[in-house]
């Protein structure tokens, strides 16, 4: 299994399928986009499936989440899902997406074996969506969400990041809409992972701010107190349930002690943490014909070096060189 020096065991693998994206969320990327990875540097579909097979059969991974960049831009996505679904033991599989194009692919993804999706949507207002993402695609996301629900990729979770001066006042409206549409809403605190290094602790909307804003309209009761486990989201029942809302407070209430993740970038680097400044190159070994056991050994070695925490609370914190879109959020 994948274990570190603090006794944490990774069972949840995040796989980035591409660093490219069709939106330009202000908290993630600059307007002009980024210098994308070159095609030969990207893992091929076969290489991705092989590494996931090793993770599942040799390293105890039981949950795989595909992300990016925008994972729906990866042409081989449906076939990758299908091949991972055929592994023994079969891992649970989910996808984090901005929802653009999901309307067309939700059924094929479900048929291929995908279990769930998380769709990112920060606002109910098309003009604010355009300001936040620099694209006029609000409607596509809403249609993608509805298609995911109709295809049974449930519970459909919605990820929202609140930004000062843009959608900071929208928390209660987003929750009312999510309850009405049977989506499970989770707010994510803005993290210092944007390519432009524009994050400021003073400016960010904290979990405390979000909960205070939600409580102006809803009664929130903590769900399963003390049972957060490795789940990053703290969850509350909305007006007594059954609907819930989550808050992922990576900055103000970090959950590093219970972290159960390992990450694979689209160019085949293992990262033990979003905020890690070091990576372990699996692609080089993969392309020099290393056997499965050798790749598993390298991955275990990377896990053994996992740091205790993100370091966000440390005044000497340094933002990693890779932005969120390239690591795989
Ligand atoms: N493109 C897909 C999407 O947006 O869902 C998948 C990749 S995206 C990097 C994954 C998640 O990270 C999204 O929910 C997005 O809102 C979130 N995210 C991106 N940059 C962030 C930041 N600086 N702080 C917090 N969350 C961020
Ligand atoms: Fe693209 Fe997702 Fe980053 Fe937005 S958050 S720019 S949708 S990768």
Coordinates of C-alpha atoms and ligand atoms in Angstrom, one line a residue:
X1 CA 0.0 0.0 0.0
X2 CA 0.9 3.6 -0.2
X3 CA 1.9 4.8 3.3
X4 CA 3.9 7.8 4.6
X5 CA 6.1 8.4 7.6
X6 CA 3.1 9.8 9.5
X7 CA 1.1 6.6 9.0
X8 CA -1.3 8.0 6.4
X9 CA -2.4 5.6 3.7
X10 CA -3.4 6.9 0.2
X11 CA -6.4 5.1 -1.2
X12 CA -7.7 8.0 -3.4
X13 CA -5.9 8.7 -6.7
X14 CA -6.5 12.0 -8.6
X15 CA -5.5 11.7 -12.3
X16 CA -5.0 14.8 -14.4
X17 CA -5.9 14.0 -18.0
X18 CA -4.8 17.3 -19.6
X19 CA -3.6 20.7 -18.5
X20 CA -5.7 22.5 -21.2
X21 CA -9.0 24.2 -20.6
X22 CA -11.8 25.9 -22.4
X23 CA -12.5 28.4 -19.5
X24 CA -10.2 30.9 -17.9
X25 CA -11.4 31.1 -14.3
X26 CA -9.7 34.1 -12.8
X27 CA -8.6 32.2 -9.6
X28 CA -7.0 29.5 -11.8
X29 CA -5.5 30.9 -15.1
X30 CA -4.6 34.1 -16.8
X31 CA -6.8 35.3 -19.7
X32 CA -4.2 34.3 -22.3
X33 CA -4.1 30.7 -21.0
X34 CA -0.8 29.0 -20.2
X35 CA 2.1 27.3 -22.0
X36 CA 0.4 23.9 -22.5
X37 CA 2.3 20.6 -22.1
X38 CA 3.6 19.3 -25.4
X39 CA 1.8 16.3 -26.8
X40 CA 4.8 13.9 -26.5
X41 CA 5.1 14.8 -22.8
X42 CA 1.5 13.8 -22.0
X43 CA 0.9 10.2 -20.9
X44 CA -0.9 8.2 -23.6
X45 CA -4.2 6.5 -22.8
X46 CA -2.4 3.2 -22.5
X47 CA 0.2 4.7 -20.1
X48 CA -2.5 6.2 -17.9
X49 CA -4.5 3.0 -17.8
X50 CA -1.4 1.0 -16.9
X51 CA -0.5 3.3 -14.0
X52 CA -4.0 3.2 -12.7
X53 CA -3.9 -0.6 -12.9
X54 CA -0.7 -0.6 -10.9
X55 CA -2.2 1.8 -8.4
X56 CA -5.3 -0.4 -8.0
X57 CA -3.7 -3.9 -8.1
X58 CA -0.4 -3.2 -6.3
X59 CA -0.9 -0.1 -4.1
X60 CA -4.4 -0.3 -2.6
X61 CA -6.1 2.6 -4.5
X62 CA -9.8 2.1 -4.4
X63 CA -11.0 5.5 -5.7
X64 CA -10.0 7.3 -8.9
X65 CA -11.0 10.8 -9.8
X66 CA -10.3 12.2 -13.3
X67 CA -9.6 15.9 -13.4
X68 CA -7.4 18.5 -15.2
X69 CA -7.4 21.1 -16.8
X70 CA -10.7 20.2 -18.3
X71 CA -10.9 16.4 -18.5
X72 CA -13.7 16.4 -21.0
X73 CA -11.2 17.8 -23.5
X74 CA -9.3 14.5 -23.5
X75 CA -10.4 12.6 -26.6
X76 CA -9.9 9.2 -25.0
X77 CA -11.8 9.9 -21.8
X78 CA -14.7 7.5 -22.3
X79 CA -12.4 4.6 -23.3
X80 CA -10.1 5.3 -20.3
X81 CA -13.1 5.1 -18.0
X82 CA -14.2 1.9 -19.6
X83 CA -10.8 0.3 -19.3
X84 CA -10.5 1.3 -15.6
X85 CA -14.0 0.0 -14.9
X86 CA -12.8 -3.4 -16.1
X87 CA -10.0 -3.6 -13.5
X88 CA -10.1 -6.0 -10.7
X89 CA -10.8 -4.8 -8.1
X90 CA -12.9 -2.1 -9.8
X91 CA -12.2 1.3 -8.2
X92 CA -14.9 3.9 -7.7
X93 CA -14.6 6.5 -10.4
X94 CA -15.6 10.1 -10.6
X95 CA -14.9 13.2 -12.7
X96 CA -14.3 16.8 -11.8
X97 CA -15.3 19.0 -14.8
X98 CA -16.5 22.5 -15.7
X99 CA -19.5 20.8 -17.3
X100 CA -19.0 22.1 -20.8
X101 CA -19.7 19.3 -23.2
X102 CA -21.1 17.1 -20.4
X103 CA -24.5 17.3 -22.0
X104 CA -23.2 15.2 -24.9
X105 CA -21.0 12.8 -23.0
X106 CA -22.8 12.1 -19.7
X107 CA -24.6 9.0 -20.9
X108 CA -21.6 7.5 -22.6
X109 CA -19.5 8.1 -19.4
X110 CA -22.1 6.5 -17.3
X111 CA -22.3 3.5 -19.7
X112 CA -18.5 3.3 -19.6
X113 CA -18.6 2.9 -15.8
X114 CA -18.2 6.4 -14.3
X115 CA -20.0 6.6 -10.9
X116 CA -20.2 10.3 -10.2
X117 CA -19.4 13.8 -11.3
X118 CA -18.4 17.0 -9.6
X119 CA -19.3 20.0 -11.8
X120 CA -17.8 23.4 -11.0
X121 CA -20.2 26.3 -11.1
X122 CA -19.6 29.5 -9.1
X123 CA -22.5 31.7 -10.0
X124 CA -26.2 31.6 -11.1
X125 CA -25.7 34.9 -13.0
X126 CA -24.5 34.7 -16.6
X127 CA -22.8 38.1 -16.5
X128 CA -20.9 37.1 -13.4
X129 CA -20.0 33.8 -15.0
X130 CA -18.5 35.6 -17.9
X131 CA -16.5 37.9 -15.6
X132 CA -15.3 34.9 -13.6
X133 CA -14.5 32.5 -16.4
X134 CA -13.9 35.0 -19.3
X135 CA -16.2 32.9 -21.4
X136 CA -20.0 33.0 -22.3
X137 CA -20.7 29.4 -21.4
X138 CA -23.1 29.6 -18.4
X139 CA -25.9 27.8 -20.2
X140 CA -23.6 24.9 -21.3
X141 CA -22.7 24.2 -17.7
X142 CA -26.4 24.2 -16.6
X143 CA -27.3 21.8 -19.4
X144 CA -24.3 19.6 -18.5
X145 CA -25.4 19.4 -14.9
X146 CA -28.9 18.5 -15.9
X147 CA -27.6 15.8 -18.2
X148 CA -25.4 14.3 -15.5
X149 CA -28.4 14.1 -13.1
X150 CA -30.5 12.5 -15.8
X151 CA -27.8 10.0 -16.6
X152 CA -27.7 8.9 -13.0
X153 CA -24.1 10.2 -12.3
X154 CA -25.4 10.9 -8.8
X155 CA -25.1 12.4 -6.3
X156 CA -24.1 15.3 -8.7
X157 CA -21.9 17.6 -6.6
X158 CA -21.3 21.2 -7.5
X159 CA -18.1 23.0 -6.6
X160 CA -18.2 26.7 -6.0
X161 CA -15.4 29.2 -5.3
X162 CA -16.5 32.6 -3.9
X163 CA -14.5 35.6 -5.0
X164 CA -14.7 39.0 -3.5
X165 CA -16.5 41.6 -5.6
X166 CA -17.8 39.0 -8.0
X167 CA -20.0 36.2 -6.5
X168 CA -19.2 36.7 -2.8
X169 CA -22.9 37.4 -2.0
X170 CA -24.2 34.4 -3.8
X171 CA -23.8 31.6 -1.3
X172 CA -27.5 31.5 -0.1
X173 CA -28.8 31.7 -3.7
X174 CA -26.5 28.9 -4.8
X175 CA -27.6 26.7 -2.0
X176 CA -31.4 27.4 -2.6
X177 CA -30.8 26.5 -6.3
X178 CA -28.8 23.3 -5.4
X179 CA -31.5 22.1 -3.0
X180 CA -34.2 22.7 -5.6
X181 CA -32.3 20.9 -8.3
X182 CA -31.0 18.0 -6.1
X183 CA -27.3 18.9 -6.5
X184 CA -25.0 18.7 -3.5
X185 CA -23.2 22.0 -3.2
X186 CA -19.7 22.3 -1.8
X187 CA -17.9 25.6 -1.4
X188 CA -14.1 25.6 -1.8
X189 CA -12.0 28.2 -0.2
X190 CA -9.8 30.0 -2.7
X191 CA -6.3 28.6 -2.6
X192 CA -2.9 30.0 -3.6
X193 CA -2.7 27.8 -6.8
X194 CA -3.4 30.3 -9.5
X195 CA -0.9 30.7 -12.3
X196 CA -0.8 34.5 -11.8
X197 CA 0.0 34.3 -8.1
X198 CA -2.8 36.7 -7.4
X199 CA -4.1 35.0 -4.2
X200 CA -4.1 37.1 -1.1
X201 CA -5.0 35.8 2.4
X202 CA -6.6 39.1 3.4
X203 CA -8.9 39.1 0.4
X204 CA -10.2 35.6 0.5
X205 CA -13.7 34.5 1.5
X206 CA -13.3 32.1 4.4
X207 CA -15.3 29.1 5.5
X208 CA -16.5 31.2 8.4
X209 CA -17.7 33.9 6.0
X210 CA -19.5 31.3 3.9
X211 CA -21.3 29.7 6.8
X212 CA -22.3 33.1 8.3
X213 CA -23.8 34.0 4.9
X214 CA -25.7 30.7 4.5
X215 CA -27.1 31.0 8.0
X216 CA -28.9 34.2 7.1
X217 CA -31.3 32.0 5.2
X218 CA -30.9 28.4 6.3
X219 CA -30.6 26.4 9.4
X220 CA -27.3 24.4 9.3
X221 CA -26.7 21.4 11.5
X222 CA -23.2 19.7 11.5
X223 CA -23.5 16.3 10.0
X224 CA -21.8 13.4 11.8
X225 CA -19.7 15.6 14.1
X226 CA -16.1 14.3 14.4
X227 CA -16.7 12.0 11.4
X228 CA -15.1 14.1 8.7
X229 CA -12.5 11.3 8.4
X230 CA -10.4 11.9 5.3
X231 CA -13.1 13.8 3.5
X232 CA -12.0 17.3 2.9
X233 CA -15.5 18.7 3.0
X234 CA -17.2 19.4 6.4
X235 CA -20.9 18.9 5.8
X236 CA -24.0 20.4 7.2
X237 CA -27.7 19.4 6.9
X238 CA -29.7 22.1 5.4
X239 CA -32.9 22.9 7.3
X240 CA -32.8 19.5 9.0
X241 CA -32.0 17.6 5.8
X242 CA -32.0 15.5 3.7
X243 CA -30.0 18.0 1.6
X244 CA -26.5 18.9 2.6
X245 CA -23.9 21.5 2.0
X246 CA -20.2 21.1 2.3
X247 CA -17.3 23.5 2.8
X248 CA -13.8 22.6 1.9
X249 CA -11.7 24.9 4.0
X250 CA -8.2 24.0 2.8
X251 CA -6.8 27.3 4.0
X252 CA -8.5 28.0 7.3
X253 CA -9.2 24.5 8.5
X254 CA -6.8 22.2 6.8
X255 CA -7.4 18.5 6.8
X256 CA -3.8 17.3 6.0
X257 CA -3.6 14.9 9.0
X258 CA -6.3 12.8 7.5
X259 CA -5.3 13.1 3.9
X260 CA -5.6 9.9 1.8
X261 CA -4.6 11.2 -1.6
X262 CA -2.0 10.7 -4.2
X263 CA -1.9 12.5 -7.5
X264 CA -0.7 11.8 -11.0
X265 CA -0.2 14.7 -13.4
X266 CA -0.9 14.6 -17.2
X267 CA 2.8 14.3 -17.8
X268 CA 3.3 11.4 -15.5
X269 CA 4.6 13.0 -12.3
X270 CA 3.5 11.8 -8.9
X271 CA 2.6 14.5 -6.4
X272 CA 1.8 13.7 -2.9
X273 CA 0.0 17.0 -2.2
X274 CA -1.5 19.9 -4.2
X275 CA 1.0 22.1 -2.5
X276 CA 4.0 19.9 -2.9
X277 CA 7.1 21.5 -4.4
X278 CA 8.6 18.2 -5.4
X279 CA 7.4 15.6 -7.9
X280 CA 8.5 12.1 -8.7
X281 CA 8.9 11.1 -12.3
X282 CA 7.0 8.0 -13.2
X283 CA 6.9 8.7 -16.9
X284 CA 10.7 8.3 -17.4
X285 CA 10.6 4.9 -15.7
X286 CA 7.5 3.9 -17.6
X287 CA 9.1 4.8 -20.9
X288 CA 12.3 2.9 -20.1
X289 CA 10.3 -0.3 -19.8
X290 CA 10.3 -0.6 -16.1
X291 CA 8.2 -3.6 -14.8
X292 CA 5.0 -3.0 -12.7
X293 CA 6.9 -3.8 -9.5
X294 CA 9.5 -1.1 -10.2
X295 CA 6.8 1.5 -10.9
X296 CA 5.0 0.6 -7.7
X297 CA 8.2 0.8 -5.8
X298 CA 8.9 4.4 -7.1
X299 CA 5.3 5.4 -6.3
X300 CA 5.7 4.0 -2.7
X301 CA 9.0 6.0 -2.3
X302 CA 7.2 9.2 -3.3
X303 CA 4.5 8.6 -0.8
X304 CA 7.0 7.9 2.0
X305 CA 8.4 11.4 1.4
X306 CA 4.9 13.1 1.8
X307 CA 5.1 16.1 4.0
X308 CA 3.0 16.5 7.1
X309 CA 1.0 19.4 5.8
X310 CA 0.4 21.9 3.0
X311 CA 2.6 24.5 4.8
X312 CA -0.1 27.1 4.1
X313 CA 0.1 28.2 7.7
X314 CA 3.8 28.7 7.7
X315 CA 5.0 32.3 7.0
X316 CA 7.7 30.8 4.7
X317 CA 5.0 29.1 2.5
X318 CA 6.0 29.0 -1.1
X319 CA 3.4 28.5 -3.8
X320 CA 4.3 25.5 -6.0
X321 CA 5.6 26.2 -9.5
X322 CA 2.7 24.3 -11.2
X323 CA -0.7 25.9 -11.1
X324 CA -3.8 24.0 -10.1
X325 CA -4.8 23.4 -13.7
X326 CA -1.6 21.6 -14.4
X327 CA -1.4 19.6 -11.2
X328 CA -5.0 18.5 -11.4
X329 CA -7.4 20.0 -9.0
Ligands
LIG1 N1 -11.7 22.1 -15.1 C1 -12.3 21.3 -14.1 C2 -13.2 22.1 -13.2 O1 -13.1 23.3 -13.2 O2 -13.9 21.5 -12.4 C3 -11.3 20.4 -13.3 C4 -10.1 21.1 -12.8 S1 -10.3 22.4 -11.7 C5 -8.6 22.9 -11.4 C6 -10.8 21.6 -10.2 C7 -11.5 22.4 -9.2 O3 -10.5 23.3 -8.7 C8 -12.6 23.3 -9.6 O4 -13.7 23.0 -8.8 C9 -12.1 24.7 -9.5 O5 -13.1 25.6 -9.1 C10 -11.1 24.5 -8.4 N2 -10.1 25.6 -8.3 C11 -9.3 26.0 -9.3 N3 -8.4 26.9 -8.9 C12 -8.7 27.1 -7.6 C13 -8.1 27.9 -6.5 N4 -7.2 28.8 -6.8 N5 -8.6 27.8 -5.3 C14 -9.6 26.9 -5.0 N6 -10.2 26.1 -5.9 C15 -9.7 26.2 -7.2
LIG2 FE1 -10.4 25.5 -16.3 FE2 -11.2 24.3 -14.1 FE3 -9.2 26.1 -14.1 FE4 -11.7 26.9 -14.5 S1 -10.9 25.9 -12.6 S2 -9.8 27.5 -15.7 S3 -12.6 25.3 -15.6 S4 -9.2 24.1 -15.1

